[in-house]
Amino acid sequence: MNKSLALLALGGALALPALAQMTPAQTNQDPRAARMEARNARGSQLATVTSEQAQANALLRCASLPAFYKTDCEARVRGEGQVSGSVVGGGMVKESVTSMPKEELDQMLKNQPPMTLPAPRR
């Protein structure tokens, strides 16, 4: 009895640091977003995504970019270009280079309206 109680207490003590890191006060997220992340991480809201669905989702994120950025974004999603770095090292950098005459780029930039970020939700 005492042995199982000690194991239960030890298991609870080991779990406390993990729970402490999940509190919104110790993250850079707002409390509502932190609660949503914790709820979603429980698995009830997570769905299995195939590699084709993941690529389609990534291509959709490129859709709202201006044309001269969109083609490079789509190329990186398809795996073209060079990749450096690692997830363990802090992130992977995907690079693709597109060459075009300066006049053409200047004209495209001139015709492009400024991009704005969405207003933060409160």
PDB file of N, CA and C in Angstrom, residues 30-89:
ATOM      1  N   ASP A  30      -1.750  34.488 -25.401  1.00  0.00           N
ATOM      2  CA  ASP A  30      -2.812  35.022 -24.570  1.00  0.00           C
ATOM      3  C   ASP A  30      -3.555  33.845 -23.934  1.00  0.00           C
ATOM      4  N   PRO A  31      -4.215  34.047 -22.810  1.00  0.00           N
ATOM      5  CA  PRO A  31      -4.840  32.936 -22.081  1.00  0.00           C
ATOM      6  C   PRO A  31      -5.831  32.128 -22.917  1.00  0.00           C
ATOM      7  N   ARG A  32      -6.621  32.798 -23.761  1.00  0.00           N
ATOM      8  CA  ARG A  32      -7.607  32.075 -24.561  1.00  0.00           C
ATOM      9  C   ARG A  32      -6.929  31.138 -25.551  1.00  0.00           C
ATOM     10  N   ALA A  33      -5.871  31.614 -26.197  1.00  0.00           N
ATOM     11  CA  ALA A  33      -5.144  30.779 -27.157  1.00  0.00           C
ATOM     12  C   ALA A  33      -4.448  29.624 -26.450  1.00  0.00           C
ATOM     13  N   ALA A  34      -3.904  29.862 -25.260  1.00  0.00           N
ATOM     14  CA  ALA A  34      -3.232  28.797 -24.515  1.00  0.00           C
ATOM     15  C   ALA A  34      -4.224  27.715 -24.105  1.00  0.00           C
ATOM     16  N   ARG A  35      -5.430  28.114 -23.674  1.00  0.00           N
ATOM     17  CA  ARG A  35      -6.445  27.124 -23.311  1.00  0.00           C
ATOM     18  C   ARG A  35      -6.862  26.309 -24.529  1.00  0.00           C
ATOM     19  N   MET A  36      -6.999  26.984 -25.678  1.00  0.00           N
ATOM     20  CA  MET A  36      -7.381  26.281 -26.899  1.00  0.00           C
ATOM     21  C   MET A  36      -6.289  25.282 -27.310  1.00  0.00           C
ATOM     22  N   GLU A  37      -5.018  25.688 -27.221  1.00  0.00           N
ATOM     23  CA  GLU A  37      -3.911  24.787 -27.556  1.00  0.00           C
ATOM     24  C   GLU A  37      -3.906  23.576 -26.633  1.00  0.00           C
ATOM     25  N   ALA A  38      -4.107  23.803 -25.344  1.00  0.00           N
ATOM     26  CA  ALA A  38      -4.118  22.691 -24.391  1.00  0.00           C
ATOM     27  C   ALA A  38      -5.283  21.748 -24.686  1.00  0.00           C
ATOM     28  N   ARG A  39      -6.454  22.311 -24.997  1.00  0.00           N
ATOM     29  CA  ARG A  39      -7.620  21.478 -25.303  1.00  0.00           C
ATOM     30  C   ARG A  39      -7.376  20.669 -26.572  1.00  0.00           C
ATOM     31  N   ASN A  40      -6.822  21.303 -27.599  1.00  0.00           N
ATOM     32  CA  ASN A  40      -6.567  20.605 -28.852  1.00  0.00           C
ATOM     33  C   ASN A  40      -5.491  19.539 -28.711  1.00  0.00           C
ATOM     34  N   ALA A  41      -4.537  19.756 -27.819  1.00  0.00           N
ATOM     35  CA  ALA A  41      -3.449  18.800 -27.643  1.00  0.00           C
ATOM     36  C   ALA A  41      -3.921  17.517 -26.985  1.00  0.00           C
ATOM     37  N   ARG A  42      -5.084  17.539 -26.396  1.00  0.00           N
ATOM     38  CA  ARG A  42      -5.604  16.321 -25.762  1.00  0.00           C
ATOM     39  C   ARG A  42      -5.966  15.263 -26.789  1.00  0.00           C
ATOM     40  N   GLY A  43      -6.096  15.636 -28.040  1.00  0.00           N
ATOM     41  CA  GLY A  43      -6.313  14.652 -29.084  1.00  0.00           C
ATOM     42  C   GLY A  43      -7.725  14.556 -29.594  1.00  0.00           C
ATOM     43  N   SER A  44      -8.692  15.073 -28.863  1.00  0.00           N
ATOM     44  CA  SER A  44     -10.072  14.926 -29.320  1.00  0.00           C
ATOM     45  C   SER A  44     -10.345  15.767 -30.561  1.00  0.00           C
ATOM     46  N   GLN A  45      -9.597  16.822 -30.762  1.00  0.00           N
ATOM     47  CA  GLN A  45      -9.844  17.711 -31.886  1.00  0.00           C
ATOM     48  C   GLN A  45      -8.841  17.513 -33.023  1.00  0.00           C
ATOM     49  N   LEU A  46      -7.871  16.632 -32.821  1.00  0.00           N
ATOM     50  CA  LEU A  46      -6.843  16.446 -33.832  1.00  0.00           C
ATOM     51  C   LEU A  46      -7.282  15.378 -34.829  1.00  0.00           C
ATOM     52  N   ALA A  47      -7.009  15.615 -36.083  1.00  0.00           N
ATOM     53  CA  ALA A  47      -7.375  14.655 -37.125  1.00  0.00           C
ATOM     54  C   ALA A  47      -6.109  14.242 -37.863  1.00  0.00           C
ATOM     55  N   THR A  48      -6.124  13.050 -38.401  1.00  0.00           N
ATOM     56  CA  THR A  48      -5.009  12.572 -39.199  1.00  0.00           C
ATOM     57  C   THR A  48      -5.047  13.264 -40.554  1.00  0.00           C
ATOM     58  N   VAL A  49      -3.905  13.756 -40.979  1.00  0.00           N
ATOM     59  CA  VAL A  49      -3.803  14.466 -42.250  1.00  0.00           C
ATOM     60  C   VAL A  49      -2.832  13.704 -43.144  1.00  0.00           C
ATOM     61  N   THR A  50      -3.245  13.435 -44.363  1.00  0.00           N
ATOM     62  CA  THR A  50      -2.359  12.760 -45.306  1.00  0.00           C
ATOM     63  C   THR A  50      -1.340  13.762 -45.833  1.00  0.00           C
ATOM     64  N   SER A  51      -0.280  13.276 -46.443  1.00  0.00           N
ATOM     65  CA  SER A  51       0.734  14.179 -46.984  1.00  0.00           C
ATOM     66  C   SER A  51       0.154  15.029 -48.115  1.00  0.00           C
ATOM     67  N   GLU A  52      -0.802  14.464 -48.869  1.00  0.00           N
ATOM     68  CA  GLU A  52      -1.438  15.237 -49.948  1.00  0.00           C
ATOM     69  C   GLU A  52      -2.268  16.388 -49.374  1.00  0.00           C
ATOM     70  N   GLN A  53      -2.991  16.127 -48.269  1.00  0.00           N
ATOM     71  CA  GLN A  53      -3.781  17.177 -47.624  1.00  0.00           C
ATOM     72  C   GLN A  53      -2.862  18.257 -47.044  1.00  0.00           C
ATOM     73  N   ALA A  54      -1.749  17.844 -46.443  1.00  0.00           N
ATOM     74  CA  ALA A  54      -0.814  18.807 -45.871  1.00  0.00           C
ATOM     75  C   ALA A  54      -0.236  19.702 -46.957  1.00  0.00           C
ATOM     76  N   GLN A  55       0.100  19.111 -48.113  1.00  0.00           N
ATOM     77  CA  GLN A  55       0.642  19.914 -49.203  1.00  0.00           C
ATOM     78  C   GLN A  55      -0.428  20.852 -49.765  1.00  0.00           C
ATOM     79  N   ALA A  56      -1.664  20.371 -49.881  1.00  0.00           N
ATOM     80  CA  ALA A  56      -2.751  21.226 -50.363  1.00  0.00           C
ATOM     81  C   ALA A  56      -2.983  22.398 -49.409  1.00  0.00           C
ATOM     82  N   ASN A  57      -2.921  22.147 -48.102  1.00  0.00           N
ATOM     83  CA  ASN A  57      -3.068  23.225 -47.116  1.00  0.00           C
ATOM     84  C   ASN A  57      -1.941  24.237 -47.247  1.00  0.00           C
ATOM     85  N   ALA A  58      -0.722  23.753 -47.430  1.00  0.00           N
ATOM     86  CA  ALA A  58       0.427  24.651 -47.577  1.00  0.00           C
ATOM     87  C   ALA A  58       0.291  25.497 -48.845  1.00  0.00           C
ATOM     88  N   LEU A  59      -0.178  24.889 -49.929  1.00  0.00           N
ATOM     89  CA  LEU A  59      -0.376  25.650 -51.175  1.00  0.00           C
ATOM     90  C   LEU A  59      -1.471  26.693 -51.010  1.00  0.00           C
ATOM     91  N   LEU A  60      -2.486  26.399 -50.210  1.00  0.00           N
ATOM     92  CA  LEU A  60      -3.542  27.384 -49.954  1.00  0.00           C
ATOM     93  C   LEU A  60      -2.993  28.606 -49.221  1.00  0.00           C
ATOM     94  N   ARG A  61      -2.008  28.398 -48.344  1.00  0.00           N
ATOM     95  CA  ARG A  61      -1.411  29.531 -47.632  1.00  0.00           C
ATOM     96  C   ARG A  61      -0.633  30.434 -48.589  1.00  0.00           C
ATOM     97  N   CYS A  62      -0.179  29.875 -49.714  1.00  0.00           N
ATOM     98  CA  CYS A  62       0.526  30.688 -50.716  1.00  0.00           C
ATOM     99  C   CYS A  62      -0.445  31.499 -51.567  1.00  0.00           C
ATOM    100  N   ALA A  63      -1.717  31.103 -51.597  1.00  0.00           N
ATOM    101  CA  ALA A  63      -2.687  31.694 -52.526  1.00  0.00           C
ATOM    102  C   ALA A  63      -2.900  33.188 -52.332  1.00  0.00           C
ATOM    103  N   SER A  64      -2.798  33.686 -51.108  1.00  0.00           N
ATOM    104  CA  SER A  64      -3.084  35.099 -50.874  1.00  0.00           C
ATOM    105  C   SER A  64      -1.888  36.011 -51.137  1.00  0.00           C
ATOM    106  N   LEU A  65      -0.757  35.441 -51.508  1.00  0.00           N
ATOM    107  CA  LEU A  65       0.435  36.252 -51.766  1.00  0.00           C
ATOM    108  C   LEU A  65       0.365  36.882 -53.152  1.00  0.00           C
ATOM    109  N   PRO A  66       1.084  37.990 -53.351  1.00  0.00           N
ATOM    110  CA  PRO A  66       1.177  38.569 -54.698  1.00  0.00           C
ATOM    111  C   PRO A  66       1.805  37.555 -55.656  1.00  0.00           C
ATOM    112  N   ALA A  67       1.499  37.679 -56.941  1.00  0.00           N
ATOM    113  CA  ALA A  67       1.922  36.691 -57.948  1.00  0.00           C
ATOM    114  C   ALA A  67       3.425  36.426 -57.916  1.00  0.00           C
ATOM    115  N   PHE A  68       4.235  37.474 -57.766  1.00  0.00           N
ATOM    116  CA  PHE A  68       5.683  37.270 -57.824  1.00  0.00           C
ATOM    117  C   PHE A  68       6.230  36.608 -56.571  1.00  0.00           C
ATOM    118  N   TYR A  69       5.478  36.589 -55.463  1.00  0.00           N
ATOM    119  CA  TYR A  69       5.867  35.828 -54.282  1.00  0.00           C
ATOM    120  C   TYR A  69       5.230  34.443 -54.304  1.00  0.00           C
ATOM    121  N   LYS A  70       4.034  34.353 -54.877  1.00  0.00           N
ATOM    122  CA  LYS A  70       3.260  33.114 -54.859  1.00  0.00           C
ATOM    123  C   LYS A  70       3.993  31.969 -55.548  1.00  0.00           C
ATOM    124  N   THR A  71       4.599  32.232 -56.704  1.00  0.00           N
ATOM    125  CA  THR A  71       5.285  31.153 -57.428  1.00  0.00           C
ATOM    126  C   THR A  71       6.457  30.607 -56.627  1.00  0.00           C
ATOM    127  N   ASP A  72       7.205  31.476 -55.957  1.00  0.00           N
ATOM    128  CA  ASP A  72       8.320  31.016 -55.116  1.00  0.00           C
ATOM    129  C   ASP A  72       7.805  30.241 -53.905  1.00  0.00           C
ATOM    130  N   CYS A  73       6.725  30.712 -53.308  1.00  0.00           N
ATOM    131  CA  CYS A  73       6.132  30.021 -52.164  1.00  0.00           C
ATOM    132  C   CYS A  73       5.712  28.608 -52.567  1.00  0.00           C
ATOM    133  N   GLU A  74       5.027  28.500 -53.691  1.00  0.00           N
ATOM    134  CA  GLU A  74       4.575  27.186 -54.164  1.00  0.00           C
ATOM    135  C   GLU A  74       5.757  26.274 -54.483  1.00  0.00           C
ATOM    136  N   ALA A  75       6.831  26.837 -55.021  1.00  0.00           N
ATOM    137  CA  ALA A  75       8.023  26.034 -55.316  1.00  0.00           C
ATOM    138  C   ALA A  75       8.634  25.479 -54.033  1.00  0.00           C
ATOM    139  N   ARG A  76       8.685  26.307 -52.983  1.00  0.00           N
ATOM    140  CA  ARG A  76       9.231  25.832 -51.705  1.00  0.00           C
ATOM    141  C   ARG A  76       8.347  24.748 -51.103  1.00  0.00           C
ATOM    142  N   VAL A  77       7.033  24.882 -51.231  1.00  0.00           N
ATOM    143  CA  VAL A  77       6.117  23.859 -50.716  1.00  0.00           C
ATOM    144  C   VAL A  77       6.353  22.536 -51.436  1.00  0.00           C
ATOM    145  N   ARG A  78       6.605  22.593 -52.734  1.00  0.00           N
ATOM    146  CA  ARG A  78       6.840  21.368 -53.508  1.00  0.00           C
ATOM    147  C   ARG A  78       8.234  20.792 -53.286  1.00  0.00           C
ATOM    148  N   GLY A  79       9.065  21.470 -52.504  1.00  0.00           N
ATOM    149  CA  GLY A  79      10.380  20.937 -52.170  1.00  0.00           C
ATOM    150  C   GLY A  79      11.494  21.412 -53.083  1.00  0.00           C
ATOM    151  N   GLU A  80      11.195  22.349 -53.959  1.00  0.00           N
ATOM    152  CA  GLU A  80      12.233  22.883 -54.847  1.00  0.00           C
ATOM    153  C   GLU A  80      13.109  23.862 -54.063  1.00  0.00           C
ATOM    154  N   GLY A  81      14.289  24.109 -54.552  1.00  0.00           N
ATOM    155  CA  GLY A  81      15.206  25.030 -53.899  1.00  0.00           C
ATOM    156  C   GLY A  81      16.105  24.320 -52.908  1.00  0.00           C
ATOM    157  N   GLN A  82      16.792  25.103 -52.100  1.00  0.00           N
ATOM    158  CA  GLN A  82      17.742  24.564 -51.137  1.00  0.00           C
ATOM    159  C   GLN A  82      17.156  24.628 -49.728  1.00  0.00           C
ATOM    160  N   VAL A  83      17.478  23.621 -48.928  1.00  0.00           N
ATOM    161  CA  VAL A  83      17.035  23.573 -47.538  1.00  0.00           C
ATOM    162  C   VAL A  83      18.273  23.486 -46.665  1.00  0.00           C
ATOM    163  N   SER A  84      18.319  24.314 -45.626  1.00  0.00           N
ATOM    164  CA  SER A  84      19.424  24.247 -44.669  1.00  0.00           C
ATOM    165  C   SER A  84      18.859  24.323 -43.257  1.00  0.00           C
ATOM    166  N   GLY A  85      19.651  23.923 -42.297  1.00  0.00           N
ATOM    167  CA  GLY A  85      19.221  23.944 -40.906  1.00  0.00           C
ATOM    168  C   GLY A  85      18.528  22.657 -40.516  1.00  0.00           C
ATOM    169  N   SER A  86      18.021  22.644 -39.293  1.00  0.00           N
ATOM    170  CA  SER A  86      17.312  21.467 -38.788  1.00  0.00           C
ATOM    171  C   SER A  86      16.275  21.915 -37.772  1.00  0.00           C
ATOM    172  N   VAL A  87      15.296  21.079 -37.549  1.00  0.00           N
ATOM    173  CA  VAL A  87      14.274  21.384 -36.554  1.00  0.00           C
ATOM    174  C   VAL A  87      14.918  21.470 -35.177  1.00  0.00           C
ATOM    175  N   VAL A  88      15.824  20.536 -34.887  1.00  0.00           N
ATOM    176  CA  VAL A  88      16.501  20.513 -33.594  1.00  0.00           C
ATOM    177  C   VAL A  88      17.354  21.772 -33.418  1.00  0.00           C
ATOM    178  N   GLY A  89      17.943  22.246 -34.503  1.00  0.00           N
ATOM    179  CA  GLY A  89      18.791  23.429 -34.436  1.00  0.00           C
ATOM    180  C   GLY A  89      18.031  24.738 -34.409  1.00  0.00           C
TER     181      GLY A  89
END
